[in-house]
mmCIF file with all atom_site columns, C-alpha atoms in Angstrom:
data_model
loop_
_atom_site.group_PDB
_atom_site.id
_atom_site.type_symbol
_atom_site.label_atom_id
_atom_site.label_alt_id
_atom_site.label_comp_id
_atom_site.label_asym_id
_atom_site.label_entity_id
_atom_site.label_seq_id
_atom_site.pdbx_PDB_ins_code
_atom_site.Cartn_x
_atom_site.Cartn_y
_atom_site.Cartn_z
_atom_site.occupancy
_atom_site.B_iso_or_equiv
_atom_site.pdbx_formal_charge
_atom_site.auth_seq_id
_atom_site.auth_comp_id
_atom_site.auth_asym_id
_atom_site.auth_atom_id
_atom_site.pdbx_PDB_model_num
ATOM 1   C CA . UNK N 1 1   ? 43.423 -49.872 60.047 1.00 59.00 ? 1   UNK N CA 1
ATOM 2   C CA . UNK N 1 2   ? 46.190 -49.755 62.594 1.00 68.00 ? 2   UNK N CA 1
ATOM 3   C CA . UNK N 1 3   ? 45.443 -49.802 66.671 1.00 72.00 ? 3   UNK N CA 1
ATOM 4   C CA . UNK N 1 4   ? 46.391 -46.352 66.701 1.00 76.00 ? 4   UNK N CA 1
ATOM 5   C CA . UNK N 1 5   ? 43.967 -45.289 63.371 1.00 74.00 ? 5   UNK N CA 1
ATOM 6   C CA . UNK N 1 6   ? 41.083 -47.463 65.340 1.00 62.00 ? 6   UNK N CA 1
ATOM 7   C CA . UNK N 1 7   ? 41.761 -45.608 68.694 1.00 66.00 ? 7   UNK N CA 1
ATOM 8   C CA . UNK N 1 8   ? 41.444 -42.705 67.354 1.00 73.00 ? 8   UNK N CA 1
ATOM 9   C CA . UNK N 1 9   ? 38.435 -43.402 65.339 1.00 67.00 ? 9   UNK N CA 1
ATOM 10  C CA . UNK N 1 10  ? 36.384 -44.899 68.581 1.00 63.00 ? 10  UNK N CA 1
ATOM 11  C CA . UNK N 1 11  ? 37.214 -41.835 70.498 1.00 67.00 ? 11  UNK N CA 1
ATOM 12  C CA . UNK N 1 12  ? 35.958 -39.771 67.722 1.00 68.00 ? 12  UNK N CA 1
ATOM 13  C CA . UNK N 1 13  ? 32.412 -41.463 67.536 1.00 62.00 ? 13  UNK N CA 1
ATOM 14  C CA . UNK N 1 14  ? 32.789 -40.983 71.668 1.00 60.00 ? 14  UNK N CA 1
ATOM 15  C CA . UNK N 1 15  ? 33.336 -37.349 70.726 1.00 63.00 ? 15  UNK N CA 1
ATOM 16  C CA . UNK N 1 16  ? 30.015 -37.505 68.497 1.00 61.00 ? 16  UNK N CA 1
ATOM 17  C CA . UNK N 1 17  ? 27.743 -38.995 71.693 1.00 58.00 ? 17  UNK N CA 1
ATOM 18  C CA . UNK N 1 18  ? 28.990 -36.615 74.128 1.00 62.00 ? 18  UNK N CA 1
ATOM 19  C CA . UNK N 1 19  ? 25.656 -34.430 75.282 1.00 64.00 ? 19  UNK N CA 1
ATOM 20  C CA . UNK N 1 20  ? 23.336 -37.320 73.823 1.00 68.00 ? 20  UNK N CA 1
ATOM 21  C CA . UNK N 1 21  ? 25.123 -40.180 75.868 1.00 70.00 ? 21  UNK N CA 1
ATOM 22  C CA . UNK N 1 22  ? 26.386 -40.023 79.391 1.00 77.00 ? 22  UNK N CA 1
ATOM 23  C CA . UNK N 1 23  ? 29.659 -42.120 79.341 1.00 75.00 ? 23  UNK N CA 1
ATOM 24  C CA . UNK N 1 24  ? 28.575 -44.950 81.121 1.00 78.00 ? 24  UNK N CA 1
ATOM 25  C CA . UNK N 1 25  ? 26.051 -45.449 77.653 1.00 79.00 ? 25  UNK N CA 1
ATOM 26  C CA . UNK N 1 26  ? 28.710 -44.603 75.257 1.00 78.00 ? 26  UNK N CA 1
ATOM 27  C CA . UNK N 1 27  ? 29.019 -49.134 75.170 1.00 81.00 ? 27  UNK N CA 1
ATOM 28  C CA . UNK N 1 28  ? 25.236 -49.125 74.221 1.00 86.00 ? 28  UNK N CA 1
ATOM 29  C CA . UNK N 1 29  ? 26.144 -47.268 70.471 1.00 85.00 ? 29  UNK N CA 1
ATOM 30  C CA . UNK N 1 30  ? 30.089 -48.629 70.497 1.00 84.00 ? 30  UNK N CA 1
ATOM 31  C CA . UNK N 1 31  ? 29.595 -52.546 70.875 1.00 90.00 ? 31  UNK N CA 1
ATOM 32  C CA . UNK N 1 32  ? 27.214 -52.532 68.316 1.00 93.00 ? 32  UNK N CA 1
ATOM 33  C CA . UNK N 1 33  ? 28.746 -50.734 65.724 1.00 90.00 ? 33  UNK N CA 1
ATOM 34  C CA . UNK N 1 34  ? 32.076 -52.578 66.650 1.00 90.00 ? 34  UNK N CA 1
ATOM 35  C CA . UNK N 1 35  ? 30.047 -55.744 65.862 1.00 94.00 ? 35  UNK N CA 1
ATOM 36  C CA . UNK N 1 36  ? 28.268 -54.457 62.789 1.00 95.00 ? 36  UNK N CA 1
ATOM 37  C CA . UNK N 1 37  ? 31.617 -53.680 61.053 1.00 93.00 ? 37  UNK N CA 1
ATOM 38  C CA . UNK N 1 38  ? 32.999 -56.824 61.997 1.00 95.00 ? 38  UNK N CA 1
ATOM 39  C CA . UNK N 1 39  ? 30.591 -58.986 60.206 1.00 97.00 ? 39  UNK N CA 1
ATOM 40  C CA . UNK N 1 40  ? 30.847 -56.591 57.332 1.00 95.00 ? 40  UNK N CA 1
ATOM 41  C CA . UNK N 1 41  ? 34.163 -57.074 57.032 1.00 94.00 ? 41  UNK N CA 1
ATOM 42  C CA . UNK N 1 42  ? 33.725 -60.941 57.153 1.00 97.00 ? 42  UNK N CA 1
ATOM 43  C CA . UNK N 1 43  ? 30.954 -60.908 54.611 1.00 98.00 ? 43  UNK N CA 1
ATOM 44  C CA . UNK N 1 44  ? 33.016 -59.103 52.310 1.00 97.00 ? 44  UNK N CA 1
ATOM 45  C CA . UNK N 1 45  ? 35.091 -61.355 50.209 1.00 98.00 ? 45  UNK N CA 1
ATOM 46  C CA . UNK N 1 46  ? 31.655 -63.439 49.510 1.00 98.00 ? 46  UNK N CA 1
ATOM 47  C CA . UNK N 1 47  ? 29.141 -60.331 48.934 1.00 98.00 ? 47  UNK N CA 1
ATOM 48  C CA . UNK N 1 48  ? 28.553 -60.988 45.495 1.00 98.00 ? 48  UNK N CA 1
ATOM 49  C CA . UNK N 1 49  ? 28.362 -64.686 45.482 1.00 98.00 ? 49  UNK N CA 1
ATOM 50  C CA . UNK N 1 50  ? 25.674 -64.252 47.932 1.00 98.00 ? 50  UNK N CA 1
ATOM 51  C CA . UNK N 1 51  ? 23.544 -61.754 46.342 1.00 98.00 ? 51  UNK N CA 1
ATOM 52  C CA . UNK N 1 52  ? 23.453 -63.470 43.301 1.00 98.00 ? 52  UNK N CA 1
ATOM 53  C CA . UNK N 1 53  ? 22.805 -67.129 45.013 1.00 98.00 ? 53  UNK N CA 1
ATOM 54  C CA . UNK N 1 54  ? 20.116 -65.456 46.813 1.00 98.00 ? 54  UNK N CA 1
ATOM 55  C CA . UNK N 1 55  ? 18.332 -64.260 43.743 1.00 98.00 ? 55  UNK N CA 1
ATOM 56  C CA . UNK N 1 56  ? 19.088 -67.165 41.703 1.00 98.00 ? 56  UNK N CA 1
ATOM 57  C CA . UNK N 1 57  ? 17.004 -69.531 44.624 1.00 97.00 ? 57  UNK N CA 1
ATOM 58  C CA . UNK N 1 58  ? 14.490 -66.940 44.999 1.00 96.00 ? 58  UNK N CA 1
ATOM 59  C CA . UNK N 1 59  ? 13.386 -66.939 41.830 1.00 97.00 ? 59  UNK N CA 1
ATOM 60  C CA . UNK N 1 60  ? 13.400 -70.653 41.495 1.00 97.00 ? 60  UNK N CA 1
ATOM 61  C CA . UNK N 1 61  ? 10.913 -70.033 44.633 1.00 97.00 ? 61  UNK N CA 1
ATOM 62  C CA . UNK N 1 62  ? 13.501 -72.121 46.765 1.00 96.00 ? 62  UNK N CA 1
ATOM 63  C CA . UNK N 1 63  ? 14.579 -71.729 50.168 1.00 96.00 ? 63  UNK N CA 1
ATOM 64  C CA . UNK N 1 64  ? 17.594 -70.106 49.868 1.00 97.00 ? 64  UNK N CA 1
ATOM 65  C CA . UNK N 1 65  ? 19.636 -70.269 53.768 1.00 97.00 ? 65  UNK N CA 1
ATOM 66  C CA . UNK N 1 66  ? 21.490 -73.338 53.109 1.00 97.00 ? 66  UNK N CA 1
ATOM 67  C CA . UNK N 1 67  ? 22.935 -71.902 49.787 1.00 98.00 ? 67  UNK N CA 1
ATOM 68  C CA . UNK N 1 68  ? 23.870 -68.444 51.210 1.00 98.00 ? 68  UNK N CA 1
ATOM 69  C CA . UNK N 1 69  ? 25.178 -70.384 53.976 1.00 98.00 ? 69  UNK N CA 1
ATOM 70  C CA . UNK N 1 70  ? 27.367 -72.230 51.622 1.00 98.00 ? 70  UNK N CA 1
ATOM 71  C CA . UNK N 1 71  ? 28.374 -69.502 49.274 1.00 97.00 ? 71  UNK N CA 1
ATOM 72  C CA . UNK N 1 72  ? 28.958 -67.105 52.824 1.00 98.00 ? 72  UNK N CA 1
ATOM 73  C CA . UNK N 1 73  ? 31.517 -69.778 54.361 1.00 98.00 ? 73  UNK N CA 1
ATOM 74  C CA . UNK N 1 74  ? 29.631 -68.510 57.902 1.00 98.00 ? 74  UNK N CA 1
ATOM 75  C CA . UNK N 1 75  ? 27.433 -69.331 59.921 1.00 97.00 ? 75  UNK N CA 1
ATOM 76  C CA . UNK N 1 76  ? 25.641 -66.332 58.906 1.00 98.00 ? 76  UNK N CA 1
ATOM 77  C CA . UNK N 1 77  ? 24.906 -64.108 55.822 1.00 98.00 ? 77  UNK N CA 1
ATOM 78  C CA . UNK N 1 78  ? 23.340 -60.594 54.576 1.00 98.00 ? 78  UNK N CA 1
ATOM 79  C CA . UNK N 1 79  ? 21.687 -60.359 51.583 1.00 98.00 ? 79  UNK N CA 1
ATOM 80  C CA . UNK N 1 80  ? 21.445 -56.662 51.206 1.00 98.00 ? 80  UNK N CA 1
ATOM 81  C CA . UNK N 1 81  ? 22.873 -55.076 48.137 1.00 97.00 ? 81  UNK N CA 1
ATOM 82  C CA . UNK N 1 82  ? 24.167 -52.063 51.206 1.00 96.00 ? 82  UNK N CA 1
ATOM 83  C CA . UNK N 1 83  ? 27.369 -52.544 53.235 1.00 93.00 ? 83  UNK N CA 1
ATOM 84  C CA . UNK N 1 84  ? 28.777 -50.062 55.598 1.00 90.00 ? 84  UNK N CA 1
ATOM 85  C CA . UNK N 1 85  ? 30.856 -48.074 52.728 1.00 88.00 ? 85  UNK N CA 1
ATOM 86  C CA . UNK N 1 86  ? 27.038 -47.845 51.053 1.00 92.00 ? 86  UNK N CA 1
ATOM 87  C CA . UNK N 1 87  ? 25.505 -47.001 54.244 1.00 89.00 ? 87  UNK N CA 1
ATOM 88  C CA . UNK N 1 88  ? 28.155 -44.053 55.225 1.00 84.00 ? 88  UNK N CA 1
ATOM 89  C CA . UNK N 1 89  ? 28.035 -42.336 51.989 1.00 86.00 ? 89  UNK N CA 1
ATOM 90  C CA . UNK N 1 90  ? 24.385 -41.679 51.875 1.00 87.00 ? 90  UNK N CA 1
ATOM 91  C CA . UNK N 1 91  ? 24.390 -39.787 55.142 1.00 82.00 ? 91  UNK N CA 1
ATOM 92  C CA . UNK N 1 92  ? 20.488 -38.775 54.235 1.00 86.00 ? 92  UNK N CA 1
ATOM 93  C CA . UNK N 1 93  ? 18.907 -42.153 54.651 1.00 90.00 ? 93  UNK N CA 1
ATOM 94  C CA . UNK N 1 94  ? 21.572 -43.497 57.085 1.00 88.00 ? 94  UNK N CA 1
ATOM 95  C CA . UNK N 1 95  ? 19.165 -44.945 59.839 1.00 90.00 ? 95  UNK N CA 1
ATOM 96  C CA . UNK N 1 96  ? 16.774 -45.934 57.340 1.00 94.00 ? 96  UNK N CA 1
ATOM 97  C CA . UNK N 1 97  ? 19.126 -47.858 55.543 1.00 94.00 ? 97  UNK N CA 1
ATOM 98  C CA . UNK N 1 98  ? 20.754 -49.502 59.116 1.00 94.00 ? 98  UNK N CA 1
ATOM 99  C CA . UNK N 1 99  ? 17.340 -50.810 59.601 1.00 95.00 ? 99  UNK N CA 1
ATOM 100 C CA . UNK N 1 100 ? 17.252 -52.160 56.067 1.00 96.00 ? 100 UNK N CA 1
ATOM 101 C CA . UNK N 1 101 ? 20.915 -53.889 56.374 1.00 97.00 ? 101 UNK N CA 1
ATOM 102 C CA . UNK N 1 102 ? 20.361 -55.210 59.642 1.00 97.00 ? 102 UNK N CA 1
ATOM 103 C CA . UNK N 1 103 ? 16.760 -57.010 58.638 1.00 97.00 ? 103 UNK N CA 1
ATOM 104 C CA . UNK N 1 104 ? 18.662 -58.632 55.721 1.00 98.00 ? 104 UNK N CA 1
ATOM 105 C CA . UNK N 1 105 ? 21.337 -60.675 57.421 1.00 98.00 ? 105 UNK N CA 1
ATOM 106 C CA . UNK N 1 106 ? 20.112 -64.252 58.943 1.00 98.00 ? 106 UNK N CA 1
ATOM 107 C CA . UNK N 1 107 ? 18.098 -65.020 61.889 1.00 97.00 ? 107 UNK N CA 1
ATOM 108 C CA . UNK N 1 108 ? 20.612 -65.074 64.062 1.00 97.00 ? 108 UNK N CA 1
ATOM 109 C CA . UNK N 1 109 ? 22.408 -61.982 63.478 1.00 98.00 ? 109 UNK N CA 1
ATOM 110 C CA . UNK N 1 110 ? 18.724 -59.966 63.533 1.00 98.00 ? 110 UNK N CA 1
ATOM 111 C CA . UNK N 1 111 ? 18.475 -61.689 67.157 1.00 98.00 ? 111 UNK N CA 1
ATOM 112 C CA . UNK N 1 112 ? 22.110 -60.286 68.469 1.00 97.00 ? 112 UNK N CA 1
ATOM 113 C CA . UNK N 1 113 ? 20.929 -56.568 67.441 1.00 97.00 ? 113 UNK N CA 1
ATOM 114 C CA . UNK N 1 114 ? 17.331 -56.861 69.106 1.00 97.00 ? 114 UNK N CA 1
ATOM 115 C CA . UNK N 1 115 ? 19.261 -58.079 72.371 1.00 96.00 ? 115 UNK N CA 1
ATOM 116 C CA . UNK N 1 116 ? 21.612 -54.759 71.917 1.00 95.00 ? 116 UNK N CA 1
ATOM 117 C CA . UNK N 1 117 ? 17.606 -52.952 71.253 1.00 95.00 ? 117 UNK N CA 1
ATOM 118 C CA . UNK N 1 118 ? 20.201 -51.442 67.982 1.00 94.00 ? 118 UNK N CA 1
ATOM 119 C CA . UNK N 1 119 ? 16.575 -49.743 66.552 1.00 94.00 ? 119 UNK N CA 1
ATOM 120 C CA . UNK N 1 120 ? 16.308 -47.384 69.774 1.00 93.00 ? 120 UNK N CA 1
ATOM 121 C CA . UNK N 1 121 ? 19.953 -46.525 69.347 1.00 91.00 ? 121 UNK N CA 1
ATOM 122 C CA . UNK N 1 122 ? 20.173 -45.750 65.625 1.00 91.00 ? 122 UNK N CA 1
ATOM 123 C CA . UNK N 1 123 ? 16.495 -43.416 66.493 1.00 90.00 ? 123 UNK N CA 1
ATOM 124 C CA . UNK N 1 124 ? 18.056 -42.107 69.564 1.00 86.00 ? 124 UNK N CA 1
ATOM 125 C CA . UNK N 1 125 ? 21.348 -40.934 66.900 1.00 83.00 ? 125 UNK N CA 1
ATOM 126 C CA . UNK N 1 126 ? 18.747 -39.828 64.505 1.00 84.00 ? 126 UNK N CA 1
ATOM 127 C CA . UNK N 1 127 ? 17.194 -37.842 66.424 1.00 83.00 ? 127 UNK N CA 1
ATOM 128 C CA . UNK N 1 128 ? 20.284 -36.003 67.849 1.00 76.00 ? 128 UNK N CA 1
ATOM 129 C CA . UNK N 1 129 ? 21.614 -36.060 64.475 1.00 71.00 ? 129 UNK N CA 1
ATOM 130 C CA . UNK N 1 130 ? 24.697 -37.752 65.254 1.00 66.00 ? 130 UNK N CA 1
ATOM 131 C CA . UNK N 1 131 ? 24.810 -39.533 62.052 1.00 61.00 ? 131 UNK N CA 1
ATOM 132 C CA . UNK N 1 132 ? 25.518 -35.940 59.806 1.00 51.00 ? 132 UNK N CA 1
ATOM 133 C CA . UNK N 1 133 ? 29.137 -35.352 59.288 1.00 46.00 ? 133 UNK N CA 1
#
């Protein structure tokens, strides 16, 4: 996606808040998101590999970070079967399945989206059904 494509985009999801957000809050639904896709996009190439370590060690009843660690070539990992191209074409379940992909990357990652309090956000969009198309 070029800057101009990703301009465009953000000021389309700005378009979405508008009536639900004042514009100083519009960083409160943005920043996370923003972050979200970025560690989607970085998890990407090593999805697979992941998955399957994770349910190779987990049914060995092993603890499985240090491998998914390894296999992710991060610091971090997800080990849900959802991305974001899964999550925005089932428009339905959306927030129920942002809770489920967020609970199933690593510590650490879970701790950045409880310090942006993401669950009141994605309810908050829910409930002004900002996530329909």
């Amino acid at each position: 996606m070029n800057q101009q494509a990703l301009s465009s985009f953000i000021w389309s999801v700005a378009d979405l808040l508008r009536g639900d957000y004042k514009q100083a809050d519009y960083g409160k639904v943005i920043l996370p998101f923003t972050v979200l896709r970025r560690l989607d996009c970085v998890l990407e190439p090593t999805k697979d590999a992941v998955l399957a370590e994770h349910a190779a060690k987990t049914a060995q009843s092993m603890n499985p970070e240090p491998f998914l660690l390894r296999k992710a070539g991060q610091t971090f990992y997800n080990t849900s079967k959802l991305d974001m191209r899964k999550l925005m074409g089932d428009q339905d379940n959306i927030a129920q399945n942002l809770f489920v992909y967020i609970q199933a990357f690593s510590p650490d990652v879970r701790d950045i989206f409880e310090r942006f309090e993401f669950a009141a956000q994605v309810d908050r969009l829910a409930k002004a059904a900002c996530f329909i198309k």
